[in-house]
Amino acid sequence: SSGINAEYGERKVRKLGEETREMLHGYEAVCKAFGENPKRMEPNEFFKFFTEFFVQFEKVERQIIEEEVQAKKSAVEPLSRDASRELVHEAMLKRAQMQ
């Protein structure tokens, strides 16, 4: 029974080692693709750039959306033809009364 557990444990450790090597290889490839030296930069430092970028991107995106909403709220809607005629008519009446 302990032999079976030992074999199982060894397989798990080997698999973990393989996955770790795969992950490190992938990290090195990503660093090199972005012009960084993976031996001089820790993963948390490297990925922090992406985190900061996306935080700033989302902040600017929200700001743009808010500005668009405000612009739409403050935009003057065109008058209907009837409303326009009514305003012109009222202005003409006021002008006639002033004379």
PDB file of C-alpha atoms in Angstrom:
ATOM      1  CA  SER A   1       0.000   0.000   0.000  1.00  0.00           C
ATOM      2  CA  SER A   2       2.789   2.446   0.844  1.00  0.00           C
ATOM      3  CA  GLY A   3       4.516   1.516  -2.443  1.00  0.00           C
ATOM      4  CA  ILE A   4       1.414   2.534  -4.379  1.00  0.00           C
ATOM      5  CA  ASN A   5       1.223   5.839  -2.515  1.00  0.00           C
ATOM      6  CA  ALA A   6       4.922   6.472  -3.147  1.00  0.00           C
ATOM      7  CA  GLU A   7       4.490   5.820  -6.884  1.00  0.00           C
ATOM      8  CA  TYR A   8       1.471   8.107  -6.984  1.00  0.00           C
ATOM      9  CA  GLY A   9       3.411  10.822  -5.159  1.00  0.00           C
ATOM     10  CA  GLU A  10       6.387  10.486  -7.494  1.00  0.00           C
ATOM     11  CA  ARG A  11       4.138  10.779 -10.576  1.00  0.00           C
ATOM     12  CA  LYS A  12       2.528  13.889  -9.116  1.00  0.00           C
ATOM     13  CA  VAL A  13       5.943  15.448  -8.373  1.00  0.00           C
ATOM     14  CA  ARG A  14       7.182  14.648 -11.911  1.00  0.00           C
ATOM     15  CA  LYS A  15       4.037  16.115 -13.432  1.00  0.00           C
ATOM     16  CA  LEU A  16       4.372  19.230 -11.281  1.00  0.00           C
ATOM     17  CA  GLY A  17       8.015  19.579 -12.388  1.00  0.00           C
ATOM     18  CA  GLU A  18       7.010  19.264 -16.059  1.00  0.00           C
ATOM     19  CA  GLU A  19       4.242  21.837 -15.654  1.00  0.00           C
ATOM     20  CA  THR A  20       6.633  24.209 -13.889  1.00  0.00           C
ATOM     21  CA  ARG A  21       9.169  23.906 -16.736  1.00  0.00           C
ATOM     22  CA  GLU A  22       6.364  24.508 -19.260  1.00  0.00           C
ATOM     23  CA  MET A  23       5.218  27.571 -17.376  1.00  0.00           C
ATOM     24  CA  LEU A  24       8.747  28.983 -17.153  1.00  0.00           C
ATOM     25  CA  HIS A  25       9.297  28.359 -20.862  1.00  0.00           C
ATOM     26  CA  GLY A  26       6.044  30.183 -21.627  1.00  0.00           C
ATOM     27  CA  TYR A  27       7.028  33.059 -19.338  1.00  0.00           C
ATOM     28  CA  GLU A  28      10.400  33.376 -21.074  1.00  0.00           C
ATOM     29  CA  ALA A  29       8.710  33.409 -24.492  1.00  0.00           C
ATOM     30  CA  VAL A  30       6.232  36.106 -23.435  1.00  0.00           C
ATOM     31  CA  CYS A  31       8.975  38.259 -21.906  1.00  0.00           C
ATOM     32  CA  LYS A  32      11.096  38.013 -25.033  1.00  0.00           C
ATOM     33  CA  ALA A  33       8.090  38.820 -27.228  1.00  0.00           C
ATOM     34  CA  PHE A  34       7.703  42.081 -25.269  1.00  0.00           C
ATOM     35  CA  GLY A  35      11.421  42.841 -25.362  1.00  0.00           C
ATOM     36  CA  GLU A  36      12.106  41.999 -21.725  1.00  0.00           C
ATOM     37  CA  ASN A  37      14.796  39.778 -20.266  1.00  0.00           C
ATOM     38  CA  PRO A  38      13.064  37.036 -18.218  1.00  0.00           C
ATOM     39  CA  LYS A  39      16.232  36.504 -16.163  1.00  0.00           C
ATOM     40  CA  ARG A  40      16.201  40.132 -14.982  1.00  0.00           C
ATOM     41  CA  MET A  41      12.476  40.529 -14.369  1.00  0.00           C
ATOM     42  CA  GLU A  42      10.318  38.594 -11.955  1.00  0.00           C
ATOM     43  CA  PRO A  43       6.910  37.444 -13.233  1.00  0.00           C
ATOM     44  CA  ASN A  44       5.003  39.599 -10.715  1.00  0.00           C
ATOM     45  CA  GLU A  45       6.928  42.674 -11.896  1.00  0.00           C
ATOM     46  CA  PHE A  46       6.356  41.820 -15.572  1.00  0.00           C
ATOM     47  CA  PHE A  47       2.630  41.130 -15.244  1.00  0.00           C
ATOM     48  CA  LYS A  48       2.173  44.222 -13.069  1.00  0.00           C
ATOM     49  CA  PHE A  49       2.629  46.295 -16.268  1.00  0.00           C
ATOM     50  CA  PHE A  50      -0.375  44.558 -17.823  1.00  0.00           C
ATOM     51  CA  THR A  51      -2.469  44.976 -14.707  1.00  0.00           C
ATOM     52  CA  GLU A  52      -1.695  48.697 -14.554  1.00  0.00           C
ATOM     53  CA  PHE A  53      -2.360  49.084 -18.279  1.00  0.00           C
ATOM     54  CA  PHE A  54      -5.791  47.458 -18.063  1.00  0.00           C
ATOM     55  CA  VAL A  55      -6.733  49.433 -14.940  1.00  0.00           C
ATOM     56  CA  GLN A  56      -5.837  52.693 -16.717  1.00  0.00           C
ATOM     57  CA  PHE A  57      -7.547  51.548 -19.932  1.00  0.00           C
ATOM     58  CA  GLU A  58     -10.793  50.804 -18.080  1.00  0.00           C
ATOM     59  CA  LYS A  59     -10.584  54.148 -16.252  1.00  0.00           C
ATOM     60  CA  VAL A  60     -10.208  56.067 -19.529  1.00  0.00           C
ATOM     61  CA  GLU A  61     -12.932  53.984 -21.161  1.00  0.00           C
ATOM     62  CA  ARG A  62     -15.364  54.828 -18.324  1.00  0.00           C
ATOM     63  CA  GLN A  63     -14.382  58.496 -18.577  1.00  0.00           C
ATOM     64  CA  ILE A  64     -15.036  58.547 -22.341  1.00  0.00           C
ATOM     65  CA  ILE A  65     -18.413  56.865 -21.881  1.00  0.00           C
ATOM     66  CA  GLU A  66     -19.340  59.342 -19.140  1.00  0.00           C
ATOM     67  CA  GLU A  67     -18.327  62.270 -21.355  1.00  0.00           C
ATOM     68  CA  GLU A  68     -20.438  60.892 -24.205  1.00  0.00           C
ATOM     69  CA  VAL A  69     -23.433  60.499 -21.883  1.00  0.00           C
ATOM     70  CA  GLN A  70     -22.989  64.066 -20.611  1.00  0.00           C
ATOM     71  CA  ALA A  71     -22.645  65.392 -24.167  1.00  0.00           C
ATOM     72  CA  LYS A  72     -25.878  63.663 -25.164  1.00  0.00           C
ATOM     73  CA  LYS A  73     -27.661  65.028 -22.092  1.00  0.00           C
ATOM     74  CA  SER A  74     -26.526  68.576 -22.754  1.00  0.00           C
ATOM     75  CA  ALA A  75     -27.126  68.502 -26.511  1.00  0.00           C
ATOM     76  CA  VAL A  76     -29.974  70.677 -27.663  1.00  0.00           C
ATOM     77  CA  GLU A  77     -32.589  68.648 -29.429  1.00  0.00           C
ATOM     78  CA  PRO A  78     -33.896  70.149 -32.662  1.00  0.00           C
ATOM     79  CA  LEU A  79     -37.363  71.647 -32.498  1.00  0.00           C
ATOM     80  CA  SER A  80     -40.213  70.088 -34.341  1.00  0.00           C
ATOM     81  CA  ARG A  81     -41.569  72.013 -37.332  1.00  0.00           C
ATOM     82  CA  ASP A  82     -44.680  73.022 -35.374  1.00  0.00           C
ATOM     83  CA  ALA A  83     -42.700  74.190 -32.338  1.00  0.00           C
ATOM     84  CA  SER A  84     -40.378  76.176 -34.588  1.00  0.00           C
ATOM     85  CA  ARG A  85     -43.322  77.874 -36.341  1.00  0.00           C
ATOM     86  CA  GLU A  86     -44.887  78.689 -32.983  1.00  0.00           C
ATOM     87  CA  LEU A  87     -41.685  80.325 -31.713  1.00  0.00           C
ATOM     88  CA  VAL A  88     -41.355  82.383 -34.901  1.00  0.00           C
ATOM     89  CA  HIS A  89     -45.008  83.419 -34.629  1.00  0.00           C
ATOM     90  CA  GLU A  90     -44.574  84.465 -30.961  1.00  0.00           C
ATOM     91  CA  ALA A  91     -41.444  86.455 -31.804  1.00  0.00           C
ATOM     92  CA  MET A  92     -43.267  88.252 -34.618  1.00  0.00           C
ATOM     93  CA  LEU A  93     -46.178  89.092 -32.288  1.00  0.00           C
ATOM     94  CA  LYS A  94     -43.820  90.460 -29.618  1.00  0.00           C
ATOM     95  CA  ARG A  95     -41.984  92.531 -32.203  1.00  0.00           C
ATOM     96  CA  ALA A  96     -45.270  93.906 -33.551  1.00  0.00           C
ATOM     97  CA  GLN A  97     -46.338  94.818 -30.010  1.00  0.00           C
ATOM     98  CA  MET A  98     -43.055  96.674 -29.418  1.00  0.00           C
ATOM     99  CA  GLN A  99     -43.574  98.908 -32.421  1.00  0.00           C
TER     100      GLN A  99
END
